[in-house]
Amino acid sequence: MIILVIIRLGRHKKDMRCFKADVTVLPKDGVLDIQGKAVEKTLRSHGYSEVDEVRVGRFIRLAIRAEDESEAGEKICRMADDLLSNGLIESYSYTLEAMR
Amino acid sequence: MRTAVVVFPGSNCDRDVMNAILDMELGPVDMVWHDEDGFPERPDLVVLPGGFSYGDYLRSGALAAKSRVMKAVRGIADEGGLVLGICNGFQILTEARMLPGALLPNTSMRFICAKSFVRVERADTPFTNAYASGQVVQFPIAHHEGLYFLPPDELGELEARGQVVYRYANSSAGSADAGEEYSPNGSLNGIAGIINASGNVLGLMPHPERATLKGLIRGTDGRNFWQSIRNHFGALEANG
């Protein structure tokens, strides 16, 4: 009886690193931000007269894999343009942090 | 003619649309799950119904716009078939970039569920030909994000090209101020419904399907909406 043992040598994989990406999405200037206006008005009426402007947006935290920080940034931008934000009415910014 | 109504998780006007179309005897209706690659049979009309697809997560219509079936919906539009988005369906069409603009939260910050009047701005489209141009009709509205937004330059172009098909009006025909502009949700230029440049994709916030069945709720002004679609395909057939 012949037992064939196939050893699969793992293909050389690129080292993938994990990143934490924090994406902030805000209404663009010139786009009516009803929530921001309401919060701004309420803060002022509660005595916070120093408040000049409030914008209310969205905060999204992702854990992603990428070769390096620049690739992680590219991936985040693609996702933000494609789905996380609507470029007509919103703008976004992000920060990246390497994990582990 | 044949209709496909796309059902997303969270759609809630899908069967209202089906019932309206069946009541108007527009032909068979296929209910198509959003995760399908295509339609069981090629539809002449695709309807993206109202509701709260994906719970309005992220932005109204944003997740549904990425659904598998949307590629097939785009295909039908590219081939000249009719695509209609009502309420959440309108939001999905803008998120899918099949129509310009975006729907923002109502200026009142409230969900508005009310009788509304709209003026038919053009009677030469597949979705309005059974009405008279300038006619004021009553379709109910029920939405939280219905403020139509487009940056000023683009809005001007949209208007110049005559792509605004339905505009909110403040009351029905016959009253003193009939047909005057009125924006219940803060929509720019009182826009309630727009059509694409090729004239075969329409999105509107009001619900014609809720003004179709006789004796259901008051108002049957929506019947001529479906009649328009029937006329459109009838004319196509007659012209061979």
mmCIF file of C-alpha atoms in Angstrom:
data_model
loop_
_atom_site.group_PDB
_atom_site.id
_atom_site.type_symbol
_atom_site.label_atom_id
_atom_site.label_comp_id
_atom_site.label_asym_id
_atom_site.label_seq_id
_atom_site.Cartn_x
_atom_site.Cartn_y
_atom_site.Cartn_z
ATOM 1 C CA MET A 1 0.000 0.000 0.000
ATOM 2 C CA ILE A 2 1.378 3.266 -1.049
ATOM 3 C CA ILE A 3 0.394 6.271 0.844
ATOM 4 C CA LEU A 4 0.870 9.440 -0.960
ATOM 5 C CA VAL A 5 1.505 12.277 1.263
ATOM 6 C CA ILE A 6 1.119 15.571 -0.404
ATOM 7 C CA ILE A 7 2.675 18.354 1.398
ATOM 8 C CA ARG A 8 1.265 21.596 0.260
ATOM 9 C CA LEU A 9 3.876 24.164 0.568
ATOM 10 C CA GLY A 10 2.191 27.369 1.419
ATOM 11 C CA ARG A 11 2.593 29.854 -1.329
ATOM 12 C CA HIS A 12 4.589 32.787 -0.282
ATOM 13 C CA LYS A 13 2.005 35.145 1.034
ATOM 14 C CA LYS A 14 2.532 38.810 1.276
ATOM 15 C CA ASP A 15 2.660 39.927 4.819
ATOM 16 C CA MET A 16 -0.697 41.403 5.624
ATOM 17 C CA ARG A 17 -1.022 43.725 8.555
ATOM 18 C CA CYS A 18 -4.091 44.758 10.471
ATOM 19 C CA PHE A 19 -5.190 48.336 10.701
ATOM 20 C CA LYS A 20 -7.856 50.149 12.580
ATOM 21 C CA ALA A 21 -9.451 52.782 10.362
ATOM 22 C CA ASP A 22 -11.657 55.514 11.775
ATOM 23 C CA VAL A 23 -13.727 57.198 9.080
ATOM 24 C CA THR A 24 -15.610 60.420 9.762
ATOM 25 C CA VAL A 25 -18.321 61.452 7.337
ATOM 26 C CA LEU A 26 -19.749 64.979 7.456
ATOM 27 C CA PRO A 27 -22.284 66.919 5.395
ATOM 28 C CA LYS A 28 -20.496 69.123 2.859
ATOM 29 C CA ASP A 29 -20.517 72.875 3.265
ATOM 30 C CA GLY A 30 -23.581 74.246 1.549
ATOM 31 C CA VAL A 31 -25.612 71.111 2.171
ATOM 32 C CA LEU A 32 -28.397 71.725 4.634
ATOM 33 C CA ASP A 33 -27.525 69.901 7.859
ATOM 34 C CA ILE A 34 -30.821 69.840 9.740
ATOM 35 C CA GLN A 35 -29.434 67.823 12.647
ATOM 36 C CA GLY A 36 -26.441 70.112 13.053
ATOM 37 C CA LYS A 37 -28.691 73.175 13.040
ATOM 38 C CA ALA A 38 -31.001 71.664 15.675
ATOM 39 C CA VAL A 39 -28.108 70.691 17.960
ATOM 40 C CA GLU A 40 -26.503 74.120 17.462
ATOM 41 C CA LYS A 41 -29.735 75.908 18.379
ATOM 42 C CA THR A 42 -30.254 73.741 21.460
ATOM 43 C CA LEU A 43 -26.683 74.241 22.698
ATOM 44 C CA ARG A 44 -27.031 78.013 22.316
ATOM 45 C CA SER A 45 -30.366 78.074 24.075
ATOM 46 C CA HIS A 46 -28.735 76.184 26.961
ATOM 47 C CA GLY A 47 -26.219 78.948 27.464
ATOM 48 C CA TYR A 48 -23.363 77.744 25.265
ATOM 49 C CA SER A 49 -23.175 81.046 23.441
ATOM 50 C CA GLU A 50 -19.617 80.293 22.307
ATOM 51 C CA VAL A 51 -20.893 77.716 19.812
ATOM 52 C CA ASP A 52 -20.579 79.076 16.268
ATOM 53 C CA GLU A 53 -21.404 75.997 14.257
ATOM 54 C CA VAL A 54 -22.363 72.350 14.698
ATOM 55 C CA ARG A 55 -22.243 69.688 11.981
ATOM 56 C CA VAL A 56 -23.593 66.225 12.666
ATOM 57 C CA GLY A 57 -22.186 63.337 10.682
ATOM 58 C CA ARG A 58 -21.272 59.689 10.989
ATOM 59 C CA PHE A 59 -18.364 57.843 12.525
ATOM 60 C CA ILE A 60 -17.388 54.429 11.153
ATOM 61 C CA ARG A 61 -14.645 52.206 12.575
ATOM 62 C CA LEU A 62 -13.253 49.402 10.439
ATOM 63 C CA ALA A 63 -10.678 46.704 11.040
ATOM 64 C CA ILE A 64 -8.976 45.958 7.736
ATOM 65 C CA ARG A 65 -6.019 44.026 6.360
ATOM 66 C CA ALA A 66 -3.459 45.595 4.053
ATOM 67 C CA GLU A 67 0.198 45.266 3.161
ATOM 68 C CA ASP A 68 1.095 48.642 4.542
ATOM 69 C CA GLU A 69 -0.373 51.922 5.586
ATOM 70 C CA SER A 70 -0.537 53.401 2.115
ATOM 71 C CA GLU A 71 -2.444 50.392 0.760
ATOM 72 C CA ALA A 72 -4.785 50.555 3.756
ATOM 73 C CA GLY A 73 -5.416 54.228 2.976
ATOM 74 C CA GLU A 74 -6.197 53.455 -0.662
ATOM 75 C CA LYS A 75 -8.640 50.755 0.358
ATOM 76 C CA ILE A 76 -10.404 53.038 2.818
ATOM 77 C CA CYS A 77 -10.732 55.772 0.188
ATOM 78 C CA ARG A 78 -12.266 53.312 -2.275
ATOM 79 C CA MET A 79 -14.781 52.127 0.313
ATOM 80 C CA ALA A 80 -15.598 55.669 1.375
ATOM 81 C CA ASP A 81 -16.139 56.827 -2.221
ATOM 82 C CA ASP A 82 -18.101 53.711 -3.114
ATOM 83 C CA LEU A 83 -20.387 53.322 -0.116
ATOM 84 C CA LEU A 84 -19.476 54.906 3.214
ATOM 85 C CA SER A 85 -20.110 58.450 1.977
ATOM 86 C CA ASN A 86 -22.190 60.039 -0.773
ATOM 87 C CA GLY A 87 -19.813 62.425 -2.528
ATOM 88 C CA LEU A 88 -22.642 64.681 -3.650
ATOM 89 C CA ILE A 89 -23.620 65.658 -0.112
ATOM 90 C CA GLU A 90 -20.857 64.403 2.168
ATOM 91 C CA SER A 91 -17.109 64.595 2.639
ATOM 92 C CA TYR A 92 -14.986 62.207 4.667
ATOM 93 C CA SER A 93 -11.661 61.993 6.447
ATOM 94 C CA TYR A 94 -9.943 59.059 8.128
ATOM 95 C CA THR A 95 -7.190 58.043 10.469
ATOM 96 C CA LEU A 96 -5.275 54.756 10.424
ATOM 97 C CA GLU A 97 -3.645 52.918 13.243
ATOM 98 C CA ALA A 98 -1.611 49.711 12.919
ATOM 99 C CA MET A 99 -2.863 46.951 15.192
ATOM 100 C CA ARG A 100 -0.866 44.308 17.094
ATOM 101 C CA MET B 1 -46.640 44.254 -20.605
ATOM 102 C CA ARG B 2 -44.860 42.643 -17.679
ATOM 103 C CA THR B 3 -43.754 44.210 -14.391
ATOM 104 C CA ALA B 4 -41.092 43.208 -11.882
ATOM 105 C CA VAL B 5 -41.321 44.597 -8.348
ATOM 106 C CA VAL B 6 -38.037 44.305 -6.481
ATOM 107 C CA VAL B 7 -38.336 43.285 -2.837
ATOM 108 C CA PHE B 8 -35.545 44.450 -0.528
ATOM 109 C CA PRO B 9 -35.275 43.492 3.132
ATOM 110 C CA GLY B 10 -37.395 46.236 4.667
ATOM 111 C CA SER B 11 -39.544 47.045 1.620
ATOM 112 C CA ASN B 12 -43.131 47.577 2.727
ATOM 113 C CA CYS B 13 -44.936 48.952 -0.320
ATOM 114 C CA ASP B 14 -44.050 46.079 -2.630
ATOM 115 C CA ARG B 15 -47.463 44.432 -2.365
ATOM 116 C CA ASP B 16 -49.274 47.781 -2.549
ATOM 117 C CA VAL B 17 -47.587 48.325 -5.907
ATOM 118 C CA MET B 18 -48.465 44.797 -7.039
ATOM 119 C CA ASN B 19 -52.110 45.271 -6.025
ATOM 120 C CA ALA B 20 -52.300 48.626 -7.808
ATOM 121 C CA ILE B 21 -50.858 47.171 -11.009
ATOM 122 C CA LEU B 22 -53.109 44.105 -10.873
ATOM 123 C CA ASP B 23 -56.147 46.311 -10.177
ATOM 124 C CA MET B 24 -55.250 48.429 -13.206
ATOM 125 C CA GLU B 25 -54.850 45.226 -15.244
ATOM 126 C CA LEU B 26 -51.395 46.116 -16.486
ATOM 127 C CA GLY B 27 -50.451 42.447 -16.875
ATOM 128 C CA PRO B 28 -48.459 39.968 -14.802
ATOM 129 C CA VAL B 29 -46.289 41.070 -11.903
ATOM 130 C CA ASP B 30 -43.176 39.217 -10.730
ATOM 131 C CA MET B 31 -41.983 39.852 -7.191
ATOM 132 C CA VAL B 32 -38.187 39.625 -7.342
ATOM 133 C CA TRP B 33 -35.933 39.260 -4.305
ATOM 134 C CA HIS B 34 -33.056 41.756 -4.218
ATOM 135 C CA ASP B 35 -30.428 39.017 -4.103
ATOM 136 C CA GLU B 36 -31.373 37.581 -7.510
ATOM 137 C CA ASP B 37 -29.038 38.012 -10.458
ATOM 138 C CA GLY B 38 -31.853 38.825 -12.815
ATOM 139 C CA PHE B 39 -35.570 38.578 -13.537
ATOM 140 C CA PRO B 40 -37.578 35.397 -14.163
ATOM 141 C CA GLU B 41 -38.826 36.992 -17.385
ATOM 142 C CA ARG B 42 -37.734 40.221 -18.994
ATOM 143 C CA PRO B 43 -39.885 42.985 -17.504
ATOM 144 C CA ASP B 44 -41.045 46.066 -19.393
ATOM 145 C CA LEU B 45 -41.316 47.935 -16.110
ATOM 146 C CA VAL B 46 -39.237 47.526 -12.950
ATOM 147 C CA VAL B 47 -40.538 49.071 -9.738
ATOM 148 C CA LEU B 48 -38.359 49.756 -6.712
ATOM 149 C CA PRO B 49 -41.009 50.124 -4.020
ATOM 150 C CA GLY B 50 -41.214 52.224 -0.883
ATOM 151 C CA GLY B 51 -40.204 51.082 2.569
ATOM 152 C CA PHE B 52 -37.095 51.093 4.694
ATOM 153 C CA SER B 53 -34.625 48.889 2.864
ATOM 154 C CA TYR B 54 -31.894 47.724 5.255
ATOM 155 C CA GLY B 55 -33.531 49.802 7.975
ATOM 156 C CA ASP B 56 -32.263 52.976 6.257
ATOM 157 C CA TYR B 57 -28.812 52.093 7.666
ATOM 158 C CA LEU B 58 -25.924 54.311 6.562
ATOM 159 C CA ARG B 59 -28.110 56.446 4.255
ATOM 160 C CA SER B 60 -31.604 55.726 2.933
ATOM 161 C CA GLY B 61 -31.225 53.490 -0.097
ATOM 162 C CA ALA B 62 -27.415 53.263 0.088
ATOM 163 C CA LEU B 63 -27.165 49.555 0.878
ATOM 164 C CA ALA B 64 -30.033 48.551 -1.404
ATOM 165 C CA ALA B 65 -28.326 50.400 -4.269
ATOM 166 C CA LYS B 66 -25.522 47.826 -4.008
ATOM 167 C CA SER B 67 -27.888 44.838 -4.182
ATOM 168 C CA ARG B 68 -27.148 42.102 -6.684
ATOM 169 C CA VAL B 69 -30.375 42.711 -8.625
ATOM 170 C CA MET B 70 -29.484 46.344 -9.300
ATOM 171 C CA LYS B 71 -27.151 45.345 -12.140
ATOM 172 C CA ALA B 72 -30.120 43.777 -13.916
ATOM 173 C CA VAL B 73 -32.273 46.836 -13.130
ATOM 174 C CA ARG B 74 -29.626 49.029 -14.749
ATOM 175 C CA GLY B 75 -29.625 46.684 -17.731
ATOM 176 C CA ILE B 76 -33.383 47.114 -18.221
ATOM 177 C CA ALA B 77 -32.975 50.905 -18.062
ATOM 178 C CA ASP B 78 -30.088 50.819 -20.554
ATOM 179 C CA GLU B 79 -32.257 48.822 -22.960
ATOM 180 C CA GLY B 80 -34.961 51.483 -22.753
ATOM 181 C CA GLY B 81 -37.308 49.672 -20.367
ATOM 182 C CA LEU B 82 -39.068 51.682 -17.684
ATOM 183 C CA VAL B 83 -37.692 51.894 -14.151
ATOM 184 C CA LEU B 84 -39.775 53.487 -11.422
ATOM 185 C CA GLY B 85 -38.625 54.257 -7.884
ATOM 186 C CA ILE B 86 -41.258 55.276 -5.367
ATOM 187 C CA CYS B 87 -40.182 56.866 -2.056
ATOM 188 C CA ASN B 88 -37.404 54.572 -0.789
ATOM 189 C CA GLY B 89 -37.152 53.402 -4.408
ATOM 190 C CA PHE B 90 -36.372 57.017 -5.422
ATOM 191 C CA GLN B 91 -33.687 57.142 -2.718
ATOM 192 C CA ILE B 92 -32.230 53.880 -4.045
ATOM 193 C CA LEU B 93 -32.145 55.242 -7.625
ATOM 194 C CA THR B 94 -30.210 58.334 -6.537
ATOM 195 C CA GLU B 95 -27.795 56.254 -4.455
ATOM 196 C CA ALA B 96 -27.319 53.968 -7.470
ATOM 197 C CA ARG B 97 -26.621 57.121 -9.540
ATOM 198 C CA MET B 98 -29.390 56.171 -11.937
ATOM 199 C CA LEU B 99 -30.940 59.546 -11.112
ATOM 200 C CA PRO B 100 -29.094 62.716 -10.086
ATOM 201 C CA GLY B 101 -29.293 64.259 -6.625
ATOM 202 C CA ALA B 102 -29.868 63.018 -3.100
ATOM 203 C CA LEU B 103 -32.749 62.896 -0.635
ATOM 204 C CA LEU B 104 -31.972 64.607 2.681
ATOM 205 C CA PRO B 105 -33.959 64.614 5.937
ATOM 206 C CA ASN B 106 -37.107 66.771 5.886
ATOM 207 C CA THR B 107 -36.502 70.288 7.213
ATOM 208 C CA SER B 108 -39.068 69.629 9.952
ATOM 209 C CA MET B 109 -36.921 66.690 11.184
ATOM 210 C CA ARG B 110 -40.198 64.783 11.301
ATOM 211 C CA PHE B 111 -41.491 61.760 9.471
ATOM 212 C CA ILE B 112 -44.317 63.167 7.351
ATOM 213 C CA CYS B 113 -47.254 60.877 6.606
ATOM 214 C CA ALA B 114 -49.879 63.016 4.905
ATOM 215 C CA LYS B 115 -52.072 63.712 1.943
ATOM 216 C CA SER B 116 -50.063 65.748 -0.544
ATOM 217 C CA PHE B 117 -50.746 67.475 -3.820
ATOM 218 C CA VAL B 118 -48.390 67.481 -6.742
ATOM 219 C CA ARG B 119 -48.491 69.332 -10.014
ATOM 220 C CA VAL B 120 -47.784 67.351 -13.160
ATOM 221 C CA GLU B 121 -45.101 69.456 -14.849
ATOM 222 C CA ARG B 122 -44.945 67.458 -18.060
ATOM 223 C CA ALA B 123 -47.540 65.227 -19.648
ATOM 224 C CA ASP B 124 -45.240 63.873 -22.335
ATOM 225 C CA THR B 125 -43.520 61.153 -20.322
ATOM 226 C CA PRO B 126 -44.323 57.430 -19.989
ATOM 227 C CA PHE B 127 -45.336 58.156 -16.384
ATOM 228 C CA THR B 128 -47.598 61.195 -16.936
ATOM 229 C CA ASN B 129 -49.214 61.004 -20.382
ATOM 230 C CA ALA B 130 -52.718 60.295 -18.998
ATOM 231 C CA TYR B 131 -52.657 63.578 -17.075
ATOM 232 C CA ALA B 132 -52.815 67.115 -18.413
ATOM 233 C CA SER B 133 -49.724 69.267 -18.078
ATOM 234 C CA GLY B 134 -50.202 71.515 -15.045
ATOM 235 C CA GLN B 135 -52.837 69.217 -13.525
ATOM 236 C CA VAL B 136 -52.782 68.993 -9.723
ATOM 237 C CA VAL B 137 -53.223 65.486 -8.320
ATOM 238 C CA GLN B 138 -53.295 64.025 -4.858
ATOM 239 C CA PHE B 139 -50.784 61.335 -3.903
ATOM 240 C CA PRO B 140 -49.997 60.565 -0.243
ATOM 241 C CA ILE B 141 -46.484 61.043 1.088
ATOM 242 C CA ALA B 142 -44.808 59.108 3.922
ATOM 243 C CA HIS B 143 -41.136 59.773 4.424
ATOM 244 C CA HIS B 144 -38.395 61.180 6.645
ATOM 245 C CA GLU B 145 -35.826 61.820 3.915
ATOM 246 C CA GLY B 146 -37.693 63.576 1.129
ATOM 247 C CA LEU B 147 -35.837 66.851 0.673
ATOM 248 C CA TYR B 148 -34.559 66.669 -2.875
ATOM 249 C CA PHE B 149 -31.094 68.174 -3.076
ATOM 250 C CA LEU B 150 -28.808 68.976 -5.969
ATOM 251 C CA PRO B 151 -26.077 71.648 -5.989
ATOM 252 C CA PRO B 152 -27.426 74.958 -7.474
ATOM 253 C CA ASP B 153 -25.715 74.710 -10.890
ATOM 254 C CA GLU B 154 -26.850 71.159 -11.481
ATOM 255 C CA LEU B 155 -30.328 71.984 -10.189
ATOM 256 C CA GLY B 156 -30.580 74.742 -12.777
ATOM 257 C CA GLU B 157 -29.560 72.323 -15.519
ATOM 258 C CA LEU B 158 -32.052 69.718 -14.307
ATOM 259 C CA GLU B 159 -34.832 72.301 -14.486
ATOM 260 C CA ALA B 160 -33.676 73.609 -17.869
ATOM 261 C CA ARG B 161 -33.758 70.096 -19.300
ATOM 262 C CA GLY B 162 -37.317 69.656 -18.022
ATOM 263 C CA GLN B 163 -36.433 66.699 -15.831
ATOM 264 C CA VAL B 164 -38.697 67.810 -12.988
ATOM 265 C CA VAL B 165 -41.887 65.877 -13.635
ATOM 266 C CA TYR B 166 -43.794 66.202 -10.349
ATOM 267 C CA ARG B 167 -43.695 69.261 -8.104
ATOM 268 C CA TYR B 168 -45.447 69.712 -4.756
ATOM 269 C CA ALA B 169 -48.417 72.046 -4.901
ATOM 270 C CA ASN B 170 -50.298 73.416 -1.954
ATOM 271 C CA SER B 171 -53.811 72.262 -2.741
ATOM 272 C CA SER B 172 -56.063 70.548 -5.215
ATOM 273 C CA ALA B 173 -57.524 72.081 -8.329
ATOM 274 C CA GLY B 174 -60.527 74.323 -7.791
ATOM 275 C CA SER B 175 -59.272 76.217 -4.765
ATOM 276 C CA ALA B 176 -58.000 79.775 -5.000
ATOM 277 C CA ASP B 177 -54.346 78.913 -4.560
ATOM 278 C CA ALA B 178 -54.493 75.719 -6.559
ATOM 279 C CA GLY B 179 -51.194 74.488 -7.805
ATOM 280 C CA GLU B 180 -49.028 77.083 -6.118
ATOM 281 C CA GLU B 181 -45.649 75.789 -5.135
ATOM 282 C CA TYR B 182 -45.344 74.350 -1.699
ATOM 283 C CA SER B 183 -42.659 72.196 -0.186
ATOM 284 C CA PRO B 184 -43.875 70.019 2.692
ATOM 285 C CA ASN B 185 -40.396 68.609 3.307
ATOM 286 C CA GLY B 186 -38.150 71.508 2.256
ATOM 287 C CA SER B 187 -37.433 69.907 -1.113
ATOM 288 C CA LEU B 188 -35.510 72.301 -3.382
ATOM 289 C CA ASN B 189 -37.828 73.964 -5.925
ATOM 290 C CA GLY B 190 -40.629 71.850 -4.450
ATOM 291 C CA ILE B 191 -39.376 68.851 -6.389
ATOM 292 C CA ALA B 192 -41.402 65.685 -5.805
ATOM 293 C CA GLY B 193 -40.322 63.594 -8.781
ATOM 294 C CA ILE B 194 -37.683 63.651 -11.501
ATOM 295 C CA ILE B 195 -36.935 61.710 -14.650
ATOM 296 C CA ASN B 196 -33.563 60.828 -16.172
ATOM 297 C CA ALA B 197 -32.313 62.509 -19.321
ATOM 298 C CA SER B 198 -33.440 59.597 -21.522
ATOM 299 C CA GLY B 199 -36.932 59.786 -20.064
ATOM 300 C CA ASN B 200 -37.344 56.185 -18.927
ATOM 301 C CA VAL B 201 -36.281 56.246 -15.262
ATOM 302 C CA LEU B 202 -38.553 58.083 -12.828
ATOM 303 C CA GLY B 203 -38.176 58.619 -9.103
ATOM 304 C CA LEU B 204 -40.818 60.255 -6.934
ATOM 305 C CA MET B 205 -41.415 60.580 -3.209
ATOM 306 C CA PRO B 206 -45.257 60.522 -3.240
ATOM 307 C CA HIS B 207 -47.062 57.188 -3.512
ATOM 308 C CA PRO B 208 -49.355 56.852 -6.555
ATOM 309 C CA GLU B 209 -50.016 53.220 -5.559
ATOM 310 C CA ARG B 210 -51.705 54.485 -2.399
ATOM 311 C CA ALA B 211 -54.126 56.496 -4.509
ATOM 312 C CA THR B 212 -55.154 53.713 -6.859
ATOM 313 C CA LEU B 213 -57.522 51.181 -5.286
ATOM 314 C CA LYS B 214 -61.098 52.425 -5.136
ATOM 315 C CA GLY B 215 -62.604 52.615 -1.663
ATOM 316 C CA LEU B 216 -59.304 51.890 0.108
ATOM 317 C CA ILE B 217 -58.401 55.394 1.173
ATOM 318 C CA ARG B 218 -59.740 58.601 -0.295
ATOM 319 C CA GLY B 219 -58.360 59.485 -3.670
ATOM 320 C CA THR B 220 -57.777 57.586 -6.881
ATOM 321 C CA ASP B 221 -55.629 60.137 -8.719
ATOM 322 C CA GLY B 222 -52.922 57.502 -8.979
ATOM 323 C CA ARG B 223 -54.941 55.452 -11.469
ATOM 324 C CA ASN B 224 -53.838 57.681 -14.333
ATOM 325 C CA PHE B 225 -50.231 57.188 -13.284
ATOM 326 C CA TRP B 226 -50.510 53.483 -14.137
ATOM 327 C CA GLN B 227 -52.728 54.294 -17.111
ATOM 328 C CA SER B 228 -49.871 56.443 -18.459
ATOM 329 C CA ILE B 229 -47.532 53.470 -18.335
ATOM 330 C CA ARG B 230 -50.129 51.330 -20.089
ATOM 331 C CA ASN B 231 -50.582 54.019 -22.772
ATOM 332 C CA HIS B 232 -46.813 54.133 -23.264
ATOM 333 C CA PHE B 233 -46.535 50.424 -23.989
ATOM 334 C CA GLY B 234 -49.788 50.434 -25.971
ATOM 335 C CA ALA B 235 -48.338 53.111 -28.227
ATOM 336 C CA LEU B 236 -45.093 51.159 -28.615
ATOM 337 C CA GLU B 237 -47.069 48.083 -29.662
ATOM 338 C CA ALA B 238 -49.246 50.047 -32.082
ATOM 339 C CA ASN B 239 -46.126 51.473 -33.712
ATOM 340 C CA GLY B 240 -44.823 47.921 -34.088
#
